[in-house]
Amino acid sequence: MNYFEYGNDRIDTLEMAASITSIIVGVGILTLPRLIAETTQSSDGWISIAVAGFILIGLGWVLAKYCGLLHVKGFYAFNAKLITAPAAALVTIAISIYFMLYAAYEVRAIANISKQYLFERTPVEYIALAFLLVVAYGVAGSREGIIRLNLLFLPLVIVIALAVLIFSIGIINVHDLKPFMVTDWKGLAAGTKQCIFSMIGFEAILFYSTMMKKPKALPKAVAIGLVIPVLFYLTIYIICIGVFTQPALKEIMYPAVELAKEAQIPGEFFERFESVFFTIWVMTIFNTTCMAFDVSIHALDSVLPKVGRMKWLFIICPVIYLICMQPQNALQFSKFSEIISYTGITVGILIPILLYAYALIRGERESS
């Protein structure tokens, strides 16, 4: 398959920041208000979101510094010399499997939500297959194209999200935000865990950092890319509490979509604004899935380059589809999400941080 080759295969700080935001702001932002409301009281969930944001920005900064060591060689090649090739291959394959699961989760989630709001009579299996084939077509192109697509779609997504928030201000009942500070530390900790689970995915920088024009600007890009989702999550959560109340929010499957349905648009220009909101949001979920799919392919291709990128795509694509069809109900899908989150924190964050610490002990220094 022939595809367009970009004359400039380097990406700048803004493109990396947009990519980090895009991979985080996918399905998670549609469901997080409900998950936070289940573990916290009143409007105290904002504390959990803020704490999770600080933790993730710190972890992201450490991963970004680690990526400074990888810039010349790449993840597998660098770690092959650091901890031997077999061990590096094992870690790289584990990360590939994690992003494979991540992509499968996004595909199934978009299929479930699309069936509920857009295609009521279409089986989930067909929706998931159609979406996955479009994603596979996108991944078959250049990696630079995926990154630049994030910068193209993200402003539109942000504008639509801001429109939903602004049009919802008029229906907020501020009394529903009270009382304050009534959740115990266990509830806040549980909410923080849910926030962290919803905002992982930025580990993709382990494989995109080699494309940076200025590797030393990566920590800044990561910080910007993480701050934007945290601010969005905070704002959407507080507005959802003010509109639906905390007890009701626990029962709403996709609060962000329902918020778009409740938004009061002057002049009633859109009768079903949630359809517009969700259709635009599909762009972000498409980008998220493309990046997860691409990282999975790139990781395997770095370990076994003789197979070739396109062959890996055709091998992984049906695997992702089979995985995404395994959960049979909402409970199993929730468990599937939890497994992916724990896997991502382990192989995508904790292990690379340990490798970074070992590299510093060995005297490795960031490349210029």
Short mmCIF file of C-alpha atoms in Angstrom, two decimals:
data_model
loop_
_atom_site.label_atom_id
_atom_site.label_comp_id
_atom_site.label_asym_id
_atom_site.label_seq_id
_atom_site.Cartn_x
_atom_site.Cartn_y
_atom_site.Cartn_z
CA MET A 1 0.00 0.00 0.00
CA ASN A 2 1.35 3.41 -0.99
CA TYR A 3 0.70 6.42 1.21
CA PHE A 4 1.64 10.06 1.36
CA GLU A 5 5.13 10.78 2.72
CA TYR A 6 5.55 13.98 4.73
CA GLY A 7 8.58 16.03 3.81
CA ASN A 8 9.07 16.84 7.49
CA ASP A 9 8.79 13.83 9.77
CA ARG A 10 9.57 15.82 12.93
CA ILE A 11 6.86 17.09 15.29
CA ASP A 12 6.97 20.17 17.48
CA THR A 13 5.88 20.85 21.06
CA LEU A 14 2.35 21.94 20.13
CA GLU A 15 1.72 18.81 18.06
CA MET A 16 2.95 16.57 20.87
CA ALA A 17 0.82 18.40 23.45
CA ALA A 18 -2.25 18.06 21.20
CA SER A 19 -1.54 14.35 20.76
CA ILE A 20 -1.26 13.77 24.51
CA THR A 21 -4.54 15.60 25.09
CA SER A 22 -6.25 13.65 22.31
CA ILE A 23 -5.23 10.23 23.58
CA ILE A 24 -6.49 11.09 27.08
CA VAL A 25 -9.71 12.92 26.18
CA GLY A 26 -11.44 9.96 24.58
CA VAL A 27 -14.12 7.80 26.12
CA GLY A 28 -12.98 8.61 29.66
CA ILE A 29 -14.38 12.13 29.72
CA LEU A 30 -17.83 10.81 28.77
CA THR A 31 -18.04 8.50 31.80
CA LEU A 32 -15.76 9.99 34.47
CA PRO A 33 -18.37 12.24 36.17
CA ARG A 34 -20.43 9.14 36.98
CA LEU A 35 -17.44 7.21 38.29
CA ILE A 36 -16.43 10.11 40.55
CA ALA A 37 -20.00 10.57 41.80
CA GLU A 38 -20.10 6.91 42.82
CA THR A 39 -17.14 7.29 45.19
CA THR A 40 -17.48 10.87 46.53
CA GLN A 41 -20.20 12.93 48.17
CA SER A 42 -21.72 16.21 47.02
CA SER A 43 -19.24 18.05 44.74
CA ASP A 44 -16.08 16.85 46.50
CA GLY A 45 -14.99 14.92 43.42
CA TRP A 46 -13.12 17.99 42.21
CA ILE A 47 -10.52 17.27 44.89
CA SER A 48 -9.96 13.77 43.48
CA ILE A 49 -9.59 15.16 39.96
CA ALA A 50 -7.11 17.82 41.08
CA VAL A 51 -5.02 15.34 43.08
CA ALA A 52 -5.01 12.86 40.18
CA GLY A 53 -3.95 15.67 37.86
CA PHE A 54 -0.95 16.59 40.02
CA ILE A 55 0.08 12.93 40.30
CA LEU A 56 -0.17 12.32 36.56
CA ILE A 57 1.69 15.51 35.66
CA GLY A 58 4.50 14.38 37.97
CA LEU A 59 4.57 10.90 36.45
CA GLY A 60 4.37 12.37 32.96
CA TRP A 61 7.34 14.63 33.68
CA VAL A 62 9.43 11.64 34.82
CA LEU A 63 8.47 9.65 31.71
CA ALA A 64 9.34 12.65 29.55
CA LYS A 65 12.81 12.85 31.13
CA TYR A 66 13.22 9.12 30.49
CA CYS A 67 12.25 9.69 26.86
CA GLY A 68 15.17 12.12 26.65
CA LEU A 69 17.45 9.09 26.99
CA LEU A 70 15.55 7.20 24.28
CA HIS A 71 15.54 9.93 21.66
CA VAL A 72 18.35 8.65 19.44
CA LYS A 73 17.88 4.88 19.72
CA GLY A 74 14.21 4.39 20.55
CA PHE A 75 12.59 2.43 23.39
CA TYR A 76 13.59 -1.12 22.48
CA ALA A 77 17.11 -0.39 21.18
CA PHE A 78 18.01 1.70 24.23
CA ASN A 79 16.71 -0.82 26.75
CA ALA A 80 18.29 -3.72 24.87
CA LYS A 81 21.67 -2.29 25.87
CA LEU A 82 20.45 -1.30 29.32
CA ILE A 83 18.84 -4.57 30.50
CA THR A 84 19.73 -7.06 27.70
CA ALA A 85 17.77 -7.67 24.51
CA PRO A 86 15.47 -10.48 25.80
CA ALA A 87 14.34 -8.41 28.79
CA ALA A 88 13.83 -5.32 26.62
CA ALA A 89 11.84 -7.38 24.12
CA LEU A 90 9.62 -8.70 26.92
CA VAL A 91 8.89 -5.18 28.21
CA THR A 92 8.28 -3.82 24.70
CA ILE A 93 5.90 -6.65 23.80
CA ALA A 94 4.05 -6.13 27.10
CA ILE A 95 3.55 -2.46 26.23
CA SER A 96 2.38 -3.46 22.75
CA ILE A 97 -0.23 -5.80 24.25
CA TYR A 98 -1.36 -3.05 26.62
CA PHE A 99 -1.97 -0.61 23.77
CA MET A 100 -3.68 -3.39 21.84
CA LEU A 101 -6.10 -3.79 24.76
CA TYR A 102 -6.42 0.00 24.96
CA ALA A 103 -7.44 0.19 21.30
CA ALA A 104 -9.90 -2.69 21.76
CA TYR A 105 -11.51 -0.87 24.69
CA GLU A 106 -11.93 2.32 22.66
CA VAL A 107 -13.46 0.40 19.74
CA ARG A 108 -15.98 -1.39 21.96
CA ALA A 109 -16.80 1.80 23.87
CA ILE A 110 -17.51 3.79 20.72
CA ALA A 111 -19.67 0.92 19.46
CA ASN A 112 -21.69 0.82 22.69
CA ILE A 113 -22.20 4.59 22.81
CA SER A 114 -23.01 4.81 19.09
CA LYS A 115 -25.66 2.13 19.44
CA GLN A 116 -27.27 3.97 22.35
CA TYR A 117 -27.31 7.45 20.79
CA LEU A 118 -26.99 7.09 17.01
CA PHE A 119 -27.60 3.57 15.63
CA GLU A 120 -30.24 1.93 17.81
CA ARG A 121 -31.03 -0.90 15.37
CA THR A 122 -27.46 -1.68 14.29
CA PRO A 123 -25.69 -4.56 16.10
CA VAL A 124 -22.68 -3.58 18.19
CA GLU A 125 -20.52 -6.05 16.23
CA TYR A 126 -21.11 -4.20 12.95
CA ILE A 127 -20.49 -0.76 14.45
CA ALA A 128 -17.23 -1.93 16.05
CA LEU A 129 -16.05 -3.56 12.82
CA ALA A 130 -16.81 -0.48 10.71
CA PHE A 131 -15.01 1.82 13.16
CA LEU A 132 -12.00 -0.50 13.44
CA LEU A 133 -11.63 -0.71 9.65
CA VAL A 134 -11.59 3.10 9.41
CA VAL A 135 -8.98 3.22 12.19
CA ALA A 136 -6.89 0.57 10.43
CA TYR A 137 -6.98 2.64 7.24
CA GLY A 138 -5.74 5.67 9.19
CA VAL A 139 -2.97 3.69 10.86
CA ALA A 140 -1.85 2.30 7.50
CA GLY A 141 -0.63 5.78 6.60
CA SER A 142 2.27 7.68 8.10
CA ARG A 143 2.78 8.17 11.82
CA GLU A 144 3.28 11.89 11.23
CA GLY A 145 -0.17 12.05 9.66
CA ILE A 146 -1.77 10.67 12.83
CA ILE A 147 0.01 13.26 14.96
CA ARG A 148 -0.98 16.14 12.69
CA LEU A 149 -4.56 14.91 12.61
CA ASN A 150 -4.68 15.48 16.37
CA LEU A 151 -3.76 19.13 15.88
CA LEU A 152 -6.46 19.41 13.19
CA PHE A 153 -9.32 17.84 15.16
CA LEU A 154 -8.56 18.99 18.71
CA PRO A 155 -9.53 22.69 18.30
CA LEU A 156 -12.92 21.68 16.90
CA VAL A 157 -13.49 19.26 19.76
CA ILE A 158 -12.53 21.92 22.32
CA VAL A 159 -14.91 24.45 20.74
CA ILE A 160 -17.83 22.00 20.86
CA ALA A 161 -17.02 21.02 24.45
CA LEU A 162 -16.86 24.68 25.49
CA ALA A 163 -20.19 25.31 23.75
CA VAL A 164 -21.80 22.52 25.79
CA LEU A 165 -20.36 23.92 29.02
CA ILE A 166 -21.40 27.51 28.25
CA PHE A 167 -24.94 26.56 27.22
CA SER A 168 -25.28 24.47 30.40
CA ILE A 169 -24.42 27.29 32.79
CA GLY A 170 -28.00 28.58 32.76
CA ILE A 171 -29.43 25.31 34.14
CA ILE A 172 -26.92 24.85 36.98
CA ASN A 173 -28.34 24.83 40.50
CA VAL A 174 -25.47 26.02 42.69
CA HIS A 175 -27.20 24.67 45.80
CA ASP A 176 -26.58 21.14 44.50
CA LEU A 177 -22.85 21.76 44.86
CA LYS A 178 -23.21 22.03 48.64
CA PRO A 179 -22.22 20.91 51.24
CA PHE A 180 -18.46 21.05 50.74
CA MET A 181 -15.72 18.80 52.14
CA VAL A 182 -18.01 16.01 53.37
CA THR A 183 -16.26 13.02 51.74
CA ASP A 184 -13.82 10.98 53.83
CA TRP A 185 -10.29 10.27 52.65
CA LYS A 186 -11.21 6.75 51.47
CA GLY A 187 -13.84 8.14 49.12
CA LEU A 188 -11.46 10.79 47.80
CA ALA A 189 -8.75 8.16 47.30
CA ALA A 190 -11.17 5.95 45.37
CA GLY A 191 -12.15 8.93 43.23
CA THR A 192 -8.50 9.75 42.61
CA LYS A 193 -7.92 6.19 41.43
CA GLN A 194 -10.83 6.45 38.99
CA CYS A 195 -9.44 9.74 37.66
CA ILE A 196 -5.99 8.24 37.13
CA PHE A 197 -7.54 5.26 35.34
CA SER A 198 -9.47 7.61 33.03
CA MET A 199 -6.43 9.72 32.17
CA ILE A 200 -3.81 7.11 31.30
CA GLY A 201 -2.66 6.73 27.72
CA PHE A 202 0.02 9.42 27.70
CA GLU A 203 2.55 6.56 27.95
CA ALA A 204 2.46 6.67 24.15
CA ILE A 205 5.21 9.30 24.43
CA LEU A 206 7.62 6.39 24.97
CA PHE A 207 7.29 5.67 21.24
CA TYR A 208 6.48 9.13 19.85
CA SER A 209 9.28 11.02 21.60
CA THR A 210 11.78 9.97 18.92
CA MET A 211 9.83 12.14 16.45
CA MET A 212 10.31 15.37 18.44
CA LYS A 213 12.26 18.22 16.86
CA LYS A 214 13.40 19.34 20.31
CA PRO A 215 13.48 16.38 22.73
CA LYS A 216 14.18 18.65 25.70
CA ALA A 217 10.80 20.33 25.13
CA LEU A 218 8.96 17.05 25.76
CA PRO A 219 8.35 17.66 29.53
CA LYS A 220 6.69 20.97 28.63
CA ALA A 221 4.54 19.26 25.98
CA VAL A 222 3.52 16.55 28.44
CA ALA A 223 2.59 19.13 31.09
CA ILE A 224 0.44 21.09 28.62
CA GLY A 225 -1.10 17.91 27.23
CA LEU A 226 -2.11 16.76 30.72
CA VAL A 227 -3.29 20.12 32.11
CA ILE A 228 -5.91 20.55 29.37
CA PRO A 229 -7.77 17.26 30.14
CA VAL A 230 -7.58 17.92 33.89
CA LEU A 231 -9.22 21.33 33.43
CA PHE A 232 -11.87 19.81 31.18
CA TYR A 233 -12.58 17.01 33.64
CA LEU A 234 -12.88 19.49 36.51
CA THR A 235 -15.25 21.78 34.63
CA ILE A 236 -17.47 19.03 33.21
CA TYR A 237 -17.70 17.27 36.57
CA ILE A 238 -18.73 20.41 38.49
CA ILE A 239 -21.31 21.38 35.86
CA CYS A 240 -22.71 17.82 35.81
CA ILE A 241 -23.14 17.96 39.59
CA GLY A 242 -24.88 21.34 39.32
CA VAL A 243 -27.22 20.13 36.57
CA PHE A 244 -28.01 16.54 37.61
CA THR A 245 -27.09 16.44 41.37
CA GLN A 246 -24.66 13.89 42.78
CA PRO A 247 -27.23 11.13 43.56
CA ALA A 248 -28.70 11.32 40.04
CA LEU A 249 -25.27 11.52 38.41
CA LYS A 250 -24.41 8.07 39.77
CA GLU A 251 -27.19 6.57 37.64
CA ILE A 252 -26.31 8.25 34.32
CA MET A 253 -24.15 6.05 32.09
CA TYR A 254 -22.66 8.83 29.92
CA PRO A 255 -23.10 12.13 31.80
CA ALA A 256 -21.19 14.28 29.29
CA VAL A 257 -23.51 13.22 26.46
CA GLU A 258 -26.59 13.76 28.63
CA LEU A 259 -25.23 17.19 29.54
CA ALA A 260 -25.13 18.05 25.84
CA LYS A 261 -28.76 16.91 25.63
CA GLU A 262 -29.75 19.25 28.48
CA ALA A 263 -27.82 22.26 27.15
CA GLN A 264 -30.10 25.18 26.32
CA ILE A 265 -29.10 26.68 22.98
CA PRO A 266 -30.52 30.15 22.24
CA GLY A 267 -33.08 30.05 19.43
CA GLU A 268 -33.36 26.24 19.60
CA PHE A 269 -31.03 26.09 16.60
CA PHE A 270 -30.21 22.42 17.27
CA GLU A 271 -33.02 20.11 18.37
CA ARG A 272 -30.65 17.30 19.40
CA PHE A 273 -27.34 18.94 20.23
CA GLU A 274 -26.07 15.73 21.86
CA SER A 275 -25.90 14.13 18.40
CA VAL A 276 -23.68 16.97 17.19
CA PHE A 277 -21.57 16.74 20.34
CA PHE A 278 -21.12 12.99 20.04
CA THR A 279 -20.43 13.07 16.31
CA ILE A 280 -17.64 15.59 16.87
CA TRP A 281 -16.35 13.60 19.84
CA VAL A 282 -15.96 10.56 17.58
CA MET A 283 -13.04 12.44 16.01
CA THR A 284 -11.14 12.43 19.28
CA ILE A 285 -11.93 8.77 19.94
CA PHE A 286 -10.74 7.99 16.41
CA ASN A 287 -7.43 9.74 17.12
CA THR A 288 -7.09 7.97 20.47
CA THR A 289 -7.65 4.57 18.88
CA CYS A 290 -5.31 5.33 15.98
CA MET A 291 -2.47 6.25 18.32
CA ALA A 292 -2.98 3.19 20.54
CA PHE A 293 -3.09 0.94 17.45
CA ASP A 294 -0.03 2.65 15.98
CA VAL A 295 2.03 2.32 19.18
CA SER A 296 1.13 -1.38 19.40
CA ILE A 297 2.36 -1.91 15.84
CA HIS A 298 5.47 0.22 16.28
CA ALA A 299 6.47 -1.60 19.48
CA LEU A 300 6.24 -5.02 17.84
CA ASP A 301 7.93 -3.75 14.69
CA SER A 302 10.88 -2.48 16.74
CA VAL A 303 11.38 -5.97 18.21
CA LEU A 304 10.72 -7.92 14.99
CA PRO A 305 11.36 -5.48 12.12
CA LYS A 306 11.55 -8.20 9.47
CA VAL A 307 7.81 -8.82 9.70
CA GLY A 308 7.04 -5.31 8.46
CA ARG A 309 4.61 -2.63 9.59
CA MET A 310 1.78 -3.54 7.20
CA LYS A 311 1.90 -7.22 8.11
CA TRP A 312 1.72 -6.32 11.79
CA LEU A 313 -1.33 -4.17 11.02
CA PHE A 314 -3.14 -7.08 9.37
CA ILE A 315 -2.16 -9.39 12.23
CA ILE A 316 -3.19 -7.06 15.05
CA CYS A 317 -6.43 -5.74 13.51
CA PRO A 318 -8.47 -8.97 13.87
CA VAL A 319 -6.96 -9.55 17.32
CA ILE A 320 -8.24 -6.15 18.47
CA TYR A 321 -11.69 -6.95 17.08
CA LEU A 322 -11.86 -10.33 18.83
CA ILE A 323 -10.71 -8.79 22.11
CA CYS A 324 -13.22 -5.93 21.98
CA MET A 325 -16.09 -8.39 21.49
CA GLN A 326 -15.27 -10.45 24.58
CA PRO A 327 -17.20 -8.43 27.23
CA GLN A 328 -20.80 -9.64 27.14
CA ASN A 329 -22.38 -7.02 29.41
CA ALA A 330 -21.70 -3.70 31.14
CA LEU A 331 -20.19 -5.38 34.22
CA GLN A 332 -17.69 -7.37 32.15
CA PHE A 333 -16.85 -4.27 30.14
CA SER A 334 -16.16 -2.37 33.37
CA LYS A 335 -13.88 -5.18 34.57
CA PHE A 336 -12.13 -5.12 31.19
CA SER A 337 -11.51 -1.39 31.61
CA GLU A 338 -10.08 -1.94 35.10
CA ILE A 339 -7.70 -4.64 33.84
CA ILE A 340 -6.43 -2.32 31.11
CA SER A 341 -5.89 0.49 33.62
CA TYR A 342 -3.84 -1.65 36.00
CA THR A 343 -1.86 -3.04 33.05
CA GLY A 344 -1.13 0.45 31.76
CA ILE A 345 0.04 1.75 35.13
CA THR A 346 2.31 -1.27 35.55
CA VAL A 347 3.91 -1.71 32.11
CA GLY A 348 3.46 1.82 30.77
CA ILE A 349 4.41 3.90 33.81
CA LEU A 350 5.98 1.99 36.72
CA ILE A 351 8.34 -0.24 34.70
CA PRO A 352 9.64 2.66 32.53
CA ILE A 353 10.20 4.74 35.69
CA LEU A 354 12.22 1.87 37.19
CA LEU A 355 14.19 1.61 33.94
CA TYR A 356 14.83 5.36 34.10
CA ALA A 357 16.11 5.07 37.67
CA TYR A 358 18.39 2.19 36.66
CA ALA A 359 19.66 4.17 33.66
CA LEU A 360 20.54 7.11 35.91
CA ILE A 361 22.39 4.77 38.27
CA ARG A 362 24.29 3.45 35.25
CA GLY A 363 25.27 7.02 34.38
CA GLU A 364 23.13 7.46 31.24
CA ARG A 365 22.52 11.06 30.28
CA GLU A 366 19.92 12.82 28.14
CA SER A 367 20.93 13.21 24.50
CA SER A 368 21.35 16.74 23.18
#
